[in-house]
């Protein structure tokens, strides 16, 4: 097994190991050498999945206040319009961002682990230079392509000016993504967690008063102000770690050609994903109404976004760890399988509880107008089981830099989602769209597992298969309970599935980690 080095800022989390300084340089980080088993232990995976999952819970609680206010102030149609604007901005930003948000993490993680401070600082300058170029390109494309985008998305040019006004948001989002990649590559996990909380608070403080005053007319200003706040917060944290250096920026562009070459391939895959969502929302807008778009977006947010909080640790902690061991097949298999198992154990009780609570939560979190999307959201929750299995495996192609494979698999995923939603929505409405999300994720899982098995000889471990064999049927049972005609059958059946899933997850985590003993020791000391 090849050694694994980790870098941490003094004052942040530190593993036990040896501190290395480069002679004549001010210490920038800790290079801590651990074996792969230590950094991929159940305790480590649980800790950082828990940290970022906990941050996401806090973010969701804050976001719920914002979403409730926005739902009441804008209604489904207003939320649908905001969703379309946000999707357009994301589509342009990712399409012109050179894939820096992904490829930079991989490069910085490897350089940072080497302990070469000057090379690290130089590559940070390279990332920033390319981010600035991408930001300017994105703003220009957003303005120039606005009429074409509006003619497709809105079937006319009525919103062309508003889309043009999204250009600063596109530029700021690109710059923010570059700085976030720097922080992730440098393993500044605590800073990232704190920053995410501040971002959600900023979005709340900005959105509520602006929507209260201007209603739908405030959608674009809210998007712009939120993007500016996110950029300011990210730059503040990133510049503290790596102060801004302007000297040598033009020459640094040439040093980032390899990163950009890899990133351009990631662009296509990202465009597939965002483009698929834009096509789906455009289809709903054309065949139904903006209300349907708003309802779909609310259902998607409740399941894919909120339930996906467990996956938030993957880019911040899991992807850099996987990138560092990507040349060791055994270490890759260990890293991926343990991430899958911990994700399933944490996610499964949440999913069963969510299916049971959605009829109460959705009107409470949004408004009574969003009740028609309950069926879609409950069905879409099942897709999270497939997502927990496939996402860590998908990261193998990213960690190894196999961009063509990633493009193909993401392309299949995008096409599958669009075809499934169009077919199922046309036949069964919004509930059909929920099952379409499940079908698309199952297709993704099959494609990813087959590809990873053939090319990387990757197999799901017996522990993962056993975990999935227990928790997935419990999820299906919870969904079946929500369809029962009698209210007591729904409550008792769903509560039983939640209780069994929770008990099994806690028992497994207790056996495989020392978390409980550490918590007990801390409690007794207090």
C-alpha positions in Angstrom: 0.0 0.0 0.0 1.3 3.4 -0.9 1.6 5.9 1.9 -1.0 8.6 2.2 -0.1 12.2 3.2 -2.5 14.7 4.5 -2.1 18.5 4.9 -3.8 20.6 7.6 -3.6 24.2 8.7 -2.5 24.6 12.3 -5.6 25.1 14.4 -7.7 22.9 12.3 -8.1 19.1 12.5 -4.7 17.3 12.7 -4.0 13.6 12.5 -1.2 12.1 14.5 2.0 12.0 12.5 5.1 13.9 11.7 5.3 17.6 10.9 7.5 18.5 8.0 8.8 22.0 7.2 10.6 23.2 4.2 13.9 24.9 5.1 13.8 28.7 4.6 10.1 28.8 4.2 7.3 29.8 6.6 5.4 26.7 7.5 2.2 26.5 5.5 0.8 23.2 6.5 1.2 19.9 8.3 2.1 16.9 6.1 0.8 14.0 8.1 1.7 10.5 6.9 -0.9 7.8 7.7 -1.6 4.4 6.2 -4.6 4.0 4.0 -6.5 2.0 6.6 -6.3 4.8 9.1 -7.6 7.5 6.8 -10.3 5.2 5.3 -11.4 3.7 8.6 -15.1 3.6 9.4 -14.5 6.2 12.2 -12.8 8.6 9.8 -15.5 8.3 7.1 -18.3 8.6 9.7 -16.7 11.6 11.3 -16.5 13.7 8.2 -19.7 12.4 6.7 -21.2 13.4 10.1 -19.5 16.8 10.2 -20.7 17.9 6.7 -24.0 16.1 7.1 -24.5 18.1 10.3 -23.6 21.3 8.6 -26.1 20.5 5.9 -28.8 19.8 8.5 -28.1 23.3 9.9 -28.1 24.7 6.4 -31.4 23.0 5.7 -33.0 24.4 8.8 -32.0 27.9 7.9 -33.0 27.2 4.3 -36.4 26.0 5.3 -37.2 29.4 6.7 -36.1 31.0 3.5 -38.0 28.5 1.3 -41.1 29.0 3.4 -41.0 32.7 3.0 -40.2 32.5 -0.7 -43.0 30.0 -1.3 -45.5 32.3 0.4 -44.2 35.4 -1.3 -43.7 34.0 -4.8 -46.0 31.0 -5.1 -45.3 28.0 -7.4 -45.0 30.1 -10.5 -42.5 32.5 -9.0 -40.4 29.6 -7.6 -40.6 28.1 -11.1 -39.2 31.2 -12.7 -36.5 31.5 -10.1 -35.6 27.9 -10.7 -35.3 28.5 -14.5 -33.1 31.6 -14.0 -30.8 29.7 -11.6 -30.6 26.7 -13.9 -29.7 29.0 -16.9 -26.9 30.7 -14.8 -25.6 27.3 -13.7 -25.6 25.9 -17.2 -23.6 28.9 -18.6 -21.2 28.9 -15.6 -20.4 25.2 -15.9 -20.3 25.3 -19.7 -17.6 28.1 -19.7 -15.8 27.2 -16.4 -13.1 24.9 -18.0 -14.1 22.3 -15.4 -11.8 24.0 -12.8 -14.2 23.2 -9.9 -13.3 19.5 -10.3 -10.0 19.2 -12.0 -8.3 21.8 -9.7 -9.2 19.7 -6.6 -7.4 16.7 -8.0 -4.3 18.7 -9.0 -4.1 20.8 -5.8 -4.7 17.8 -3.6 -1.7 15.9 -5.1 0.6 18.9 -5.0 -0.4 19.9 -1.5 0.3 16.5 -0.2 3.8 16.6 -1.6 4.7 19.4 0.9 6.2 21.7 -1.8 4.9 25.0 -0.6 6.2 27.1 -3.5 4.7 24.8 -6.1 1.4 24.8 -4.2 1.3 28.6 -4.1 2.2 28.7 -7.8 -0.6 26.4 -8.8 -3.1 28.3 -6.7 -2.1 31.4 -8.8 -2.7 29.2 -11.9 -6.2 28.3 -10.7 -7.1 31.9 -10.0 -5.8 33.1 -13.3 -7.9 30.5 -15.2 -10.9 31.2 -13.0 -10.7 34.9 -14.0 -10.5 34.0 -17.7 -13.5 31.6 -17.3 -15.5 34.2 -15.4 -15.1 36.8 -18.1 -15.9 34.3 -20.8 -19.0 33.2 -18.9 -20.3 36.7 -18.6 -19.8 37.4 -22.3 -21.5 34.2 -23.3 -24.5 34.8 -21.0 -25.1 38.2 -22.6 -24.5 37.1 -26.2 -26.6 33.9 -25.9 -29.5 35.4 -23.9 -31.9 35.7 -26.9 -31.2 32.1 -28.0 -31.6 30.7 -24.5 -34.9 32.6 -24.0 -36.3 31.5 -27.3 -35.8 27.9 -26.2 -36.5 28.0 -22.5 -39.4 30.5 -22.5 -40.5 30.1 -26.1 -39.9 33.8 -26.8 -37.7 36.7 -25.9 -39.8 38.1 -23.0 -37.1 37.4 -20.4 -34.0 38.3 -22.5 -33.0 41.3 -20.5 -33.3 39.4 -17.2 -31.1 36.6 -18.5 -28.5 39.2 -19.7 -28.5 40.6 -16.2 -27.5 37.2 -14.9 -24.0 37.7 -16.4 -22.4 39.0 -13.2 -23.9 36.0 -11.3 -22.2 33.7 -13.8 -18.9 35.4 -13.4 -19.1 35.4 -9.6 -20.1 31.8 -9.5 -17.1 30.8 -11.6 -14.7 32.7 -9.3 -16.3 31.2 -6.2 -16.0 27.6 -7.7 -12.3 28.1 -8.3 -11.6 29.3 -4.7 -13.8 26.5 -3.3 -11.6 24.0 -5.3 -8.5 25.5 -3.7 -10.0 25.1 -0.2 -11.1 21.5 -0.9 -7.7 20.5 -2.4 -6.0 22.0 0.6 -8.3 20.0 2.9 -9.7 23.1 4.8 -12.7 21.1 5.9 -13.6 23.2 9.0 -13.4 26.4 7.0 -15.6 24.9 4.3 -18.2 23.8 6.8 -18.3 27.2 8.5 -18.4 29.0 5.2 -21.4 26.9 4.0 -23.4 28.0 7.1 -22.6 31.7 6.5 -23.7 31.3 2.8 -27.1 30.0 3.7 -27.6 32.7 6.3 -26.6 35.3 3.7 -29.1 33.9 1.3 -31.9 34.1 3.9 -31.0 37.7 4.9 -31.0 38.8 1.2 -34.0 36.9 -0.1 -36.7 37.6 2.4 -36.7 41.4 2.4 -36.2 41.7 -1.3 -39.0 39.3 -2.2 -41.2 41.0 0.4 -40.7 44.3 -1.3 -40.6 43.3 -5.0 -42.1 39.9 -5.2 -41.3 38.2 -8.6 -39.5 41.4 -9.6 -36.8 40.7 -7.0 -35.8 37.3 -8.4 -32.8 38.5 -10.4 -31.6 41.0 -7.7 -31.7 38.2 -5.2 -29.7 35.8 -7.4 -27.1 38.5 -8.0 -26.8 39.6 -4.4 -26.5 36.0 -3.2 -23.8 35.2 -5.7 -21.9 38.3 -4.6 -22.2 37.3 -0.9 -21.0 33.8 -1.6 -18.0 35.1 -3.6 -17.1 37.5 -0.8 -17.3 34.8 1.9 -15.2 32.4 -0.2 -12.6 34.9 -1.1 -12.2 35.9 2.5 -11.4 32.4 3.6 -9.3 31.5 0.6 -7.2 34.7 0.6 -6.4 34.1 4.3 -4.9 30.8 3.4 -3.3 31.8 0.1 -2.9 35.6 -0.1 -3.6 37.1 -3.5 -0.5 37.4 -5.7 -0.7 39.2 -9.0 2.9 38.8 -10.2 3.3 36.1 -12.8 -0.4 35.6 -13.4 -0.1 35.7 -17.3 2.7 33.0 -17.2 0.7 30.9 -14.8 -2.0 30.4 -17.5 0.4 28.2 -19.5 1.1 26.0 -16.4 -2.6 25.2 -16.1 -3.1 23.7 -19.6 -3.1 20.1 -18.2 -5.7 21.1 -15.6 -7.9 22.8 -18.2 -7.5 19.9 -20.7 -8.9 17.6 -18.1 -11.4 20.1 -16.9 -12.8 20.7 -20.4 -13.8 17.1 -20.5 -15.6 17.6 -17.2 -17.4 20.6 -18.6 -19.2 18.3 -21.0 -20.3 16.0 -18.3 -21.5 18.9 -16.1 -23.3 20.5 -19.0 -25.1 17.2 -19.6 -26.4 17.2 -16.0 -27.4 20.9 -15.9 -28.6 20.7 -19.4 -30.8 17.7 -18.6 -32.4 19.7 -15.8 -33.0 22.7 -18.0 -34.6 20.5 -20.7 -36.8 18.9 -18.1 -37.9 22.2 -16.7 -38.4 23.6 -20.2 -40.6 20.6 -21.1 -42.7 21.1 -18.0 -43.1 24.8 -18.7 -44.1 24.1 -22.3 -46.4 21.2 -21.8 -47.9 22.3 -18.4 -47.1 25.6 -16.8 -44.7 27.5 -14.6 -46.6 26.1 -11.6 -45.6 22.6 -12.7 -42.0 23.7 -12.9 -42.2 25.2 -9.3 -43.9 22.0 -8.0 -41.2 19.8 -9.7 -38.5 22.0 -8.3 -39.9 21.8 -4.8 -40.1 18.0 -5.0 -36.6 17.7 -6.3 -35.3 20.0 -3.6 -36.9 18.0 -0.8 -35.5 14.7 -2.0 -32.4 15.0 -4.2 -31.1 18.2 -2.5 -32.1 17.7 1.1 -31.6 13.9 1.3 -28.3 14.4 -0.5 -26.9 16.2 2.5 -25.1 13.0 3.4 -23.2 13.2 0.1 -21.9 16.7 0.9 -18.7 15.2 2.5 -17.8 13.5 -0.8 -16.2 16.4 -2.6 -14.8 18.0 0.6 -13.2 14.9 2.2 -13.8 11.7 0.1 -12.7 13.0 -3.3 -9.3 14.3 -2.1 -8.7 11.1 -0.2 -9.6 9.0 -3.3 -7.4 11.2 -5.5 -4.4 10.6 -3.3 -4.7 6.8 -3.5 -6.0 6.6 -7.1 -3.0 4.5 -8.2 -3.6 1.8 -5.6 -6.5 -0.5 -6.6 -6.8 -2.0 -3.2 -6.9 1.4 -1.5 -9.5 2.6 -4.0 -11.7 -0.3 -3.3 -11.4 0.1 0.4 -12.1 3.9 0.2 -15.1 3.6 -2.0 -16.7 0.6 -0.3 -16.4 2.1 3.2 -17.8 5.4 1.9 -20.8 3.6 0.4 -21.5 1.6 3.6 -21.3 4.6 5.9 -23.5 6.6 3.5 -26.1 3.9 3.5 -26.1 3.5 7.2 -26.6 7.2 7.8 -29.0 7.8 5.0 -31.4 4.8 5.3 -33.2 5.9 8.5 -33.5 9.4 7.2 -35.1 8.2 4.0 -37.7 6.0 5.6 -38.6 8.8 8.0 -38.8 11.3 5.2 -41.2 9.2 3.2 -43.5 9.0 6.2 -43.3 12.7 7.1 -43.5 14.3 3.7 -47.3 14.8 3.7 -46.9 16.9 6.8 -43.5 18.5 6.0 -44.2 19.7 2.5 -47.2 22.0 3.2 -45.4 23.1 6.4 -42.1 23.9 4.7 -43.7 25.5 1.6 -47.4 26.1 1.5 -50.7 24.2 0.9 -50.3 25.0 -2.8 -47.4 22.5 -3.0 -49.5 19.5 -1.8 -49.8 18.0 -5.3 -46.0 17.2 -5.3 -46.1 14.9 -2.3 -46.5 11.7 -4.4 -43.6 12.7 -6.6 -41.3 13.5 -3.6 -42.1 10.2 -1.9 -41.3 8.2 -5.0 -38.1 10.2 -5.7 -36.8 9.4 -2.2 -36.3 5.8 -3.3 -33.7 7.1 -5.8 -31.4 8.1 -3.0 -30.6 4.4 -2.2 -29.3 4.0 -5.8 -27.5 7.3 -5.5 -25.7 6.2 -2.3 -24.4 3.2 -4.1 -23.4 4.9 -7.4 -21.9 8.3 -6.3 -18.7 7.0 -4.6 -18.1 4.6 -7.6 -18.5 7.5 -10.0 -15.7 9.4 -8.3 -13.2 6.7 -9.3 -13.2 8.0 -12.9 -12.7 11.5 -11.6 -9.9 10.6 -9.3 -8.0 8.7 -12.0 -8.6 11.6 -14.5 -10.4 9.3 -17.0 -12.4 12.2 -18.5 -13.8 10.4 -21.5 -15.3 7.7 -19.4 -16.9 10.3 -17.1 -18.3 12.1 -20.1 -19.9 9.0 -21.5 -21.4 7.9 -18.2 -22.8 11.3 -17.4 -24.2 11.6 -20.9 -26.0 8.3 -20.5 -27.3 9.6 -17.2 -28.6 12.9 -18.6 -30.3 11.2 -21.6 -31.9 8.7 -19.3 -33.3 11.4 -16.9 -34.8 13.4 -19.8 -36.4 10.5 -21.5 -37.7 9.0 -18.3 -39.2 12.3 -17.0 -40.8 13.1 -20.4 -42.3 9.6 -20.7 -43.5 9.3 -17.1 -44.8 12.8 -16.7 -46.8 12.6 -19.9 -48.5 9.4 -18.6 -48.7 9.8 -14.8 -48.0 13.5 -14.1 -45.8 14.6 -11.2 -45.8 11.3 -9.4 -44.6 9.7 -12.7 -41.7 12.3 -12.6 -40.7 10.9 -9.2 -40.5 7.4 -10.5 -38.6 8.7 -13.5 -35.9 10.0 -11.2 -35.8 6.5 -9.6 -35.5 4.8 -13.0 -32.8 7.2 -14.1 -30.7 6.6 -11.0 -31.1 2.8 -11.4 -29.8 3.1 -15.0 -26.8 5.1 -13.7 -26.1 2.5 -11.1 -26.0 -0.3 -13.6 -23.9 1.6 -16.1 -21.4 2.7 -13.4 -21.0 -0.7 -11.7 -20.5 -2.5 -15.1 -17.9 0.0 -16.2 -16.0 0.1 -13.0 -16.1 -3.7 -12.8 -14.7 -4.0 -16.3 -12.1 -1.3 -16.3 -11.0 -1.1 -12.7 -11.9 -4.6 -11.5 -14.0 -2.8 -8.8 -16.6 -4.9 -6.9 -19.0 -4.0 -4.1 -17.8 -5.6 -0.9 -19.8 -8.3 0.9 -20.4 -5.8 3.7 -21.9 -3.2 1.3 -24.1 -5.9 -0.4 -25.4 -7.1 2.9 -26.1 -3.5 4.1 -28.0 -2.8 0.8 -29.9 -6.1 1.0 -31.3 -5.1 4.4 -31.9 -1.4 4.0 -33.3 -1.1 0.5 -36.2 -3.5 1.2 -36.9 -1.5 4.3 -37.1 1.7 2.1 -39.5 -0.1 -0.3 -41.6 -1.2 2.6 -41.8 2.4 3.9 -42.9 3.6 0.5 -45.5 0.8 0.3 -46.8 1.9 3.7 -47.4 5.5 2.4 -49.7 4.0 -0.3 -51.8 2.1 2.2 -55.5 3.1 2.2 -55.9 3.3 6.0 -54.1 6.1 7.9 -53.1 3.8 10.8 -51.6 1.3 8.3 -49.5 4.1 6.9 -48.4 5.3 10.3 -47.6 1.9 11.8 -46.0 0.5 8.7 -43.9 3.5 8.2 -42.9 3.9 11.8 -41.9 0.2 11.9 -39.6 0.6 8.9 -38.0 3.7 10.5 -37.5 2.0 13.8 -35.9 -1.2 12.3 -33.7 0.8 9.9 -32.5 3.1 12.7 -31.8 0.2 15.1 -29.8 -1.7 12.5 -27.8 1.3 11.4 -26.9 2.3 15.0 -26.0 -1.4 15.8 -23.6 -1.6 12.8 -22.0 1.7 13.5 -21.5 0.8 17.1 -19.8 -2.4 16.2 -17.5 -0.9 13.5 -16.5 2.4 15.0 -15.1 3.7 18.3 -17.3 6.9 18.1 -19.5 5.9 21.0 -16.6 5.3 23.3 -15.1 8.7 22.4 -18.4 10.4 23.0 -18.7 8.6 26.3 -15.2 9.7 27.3 -15.9 13.4 26.5 -19.2 13.3 28.3 -17.6 11.8 31.5 -14.8 14.3 31.4 -17.4 17.1 31.5 
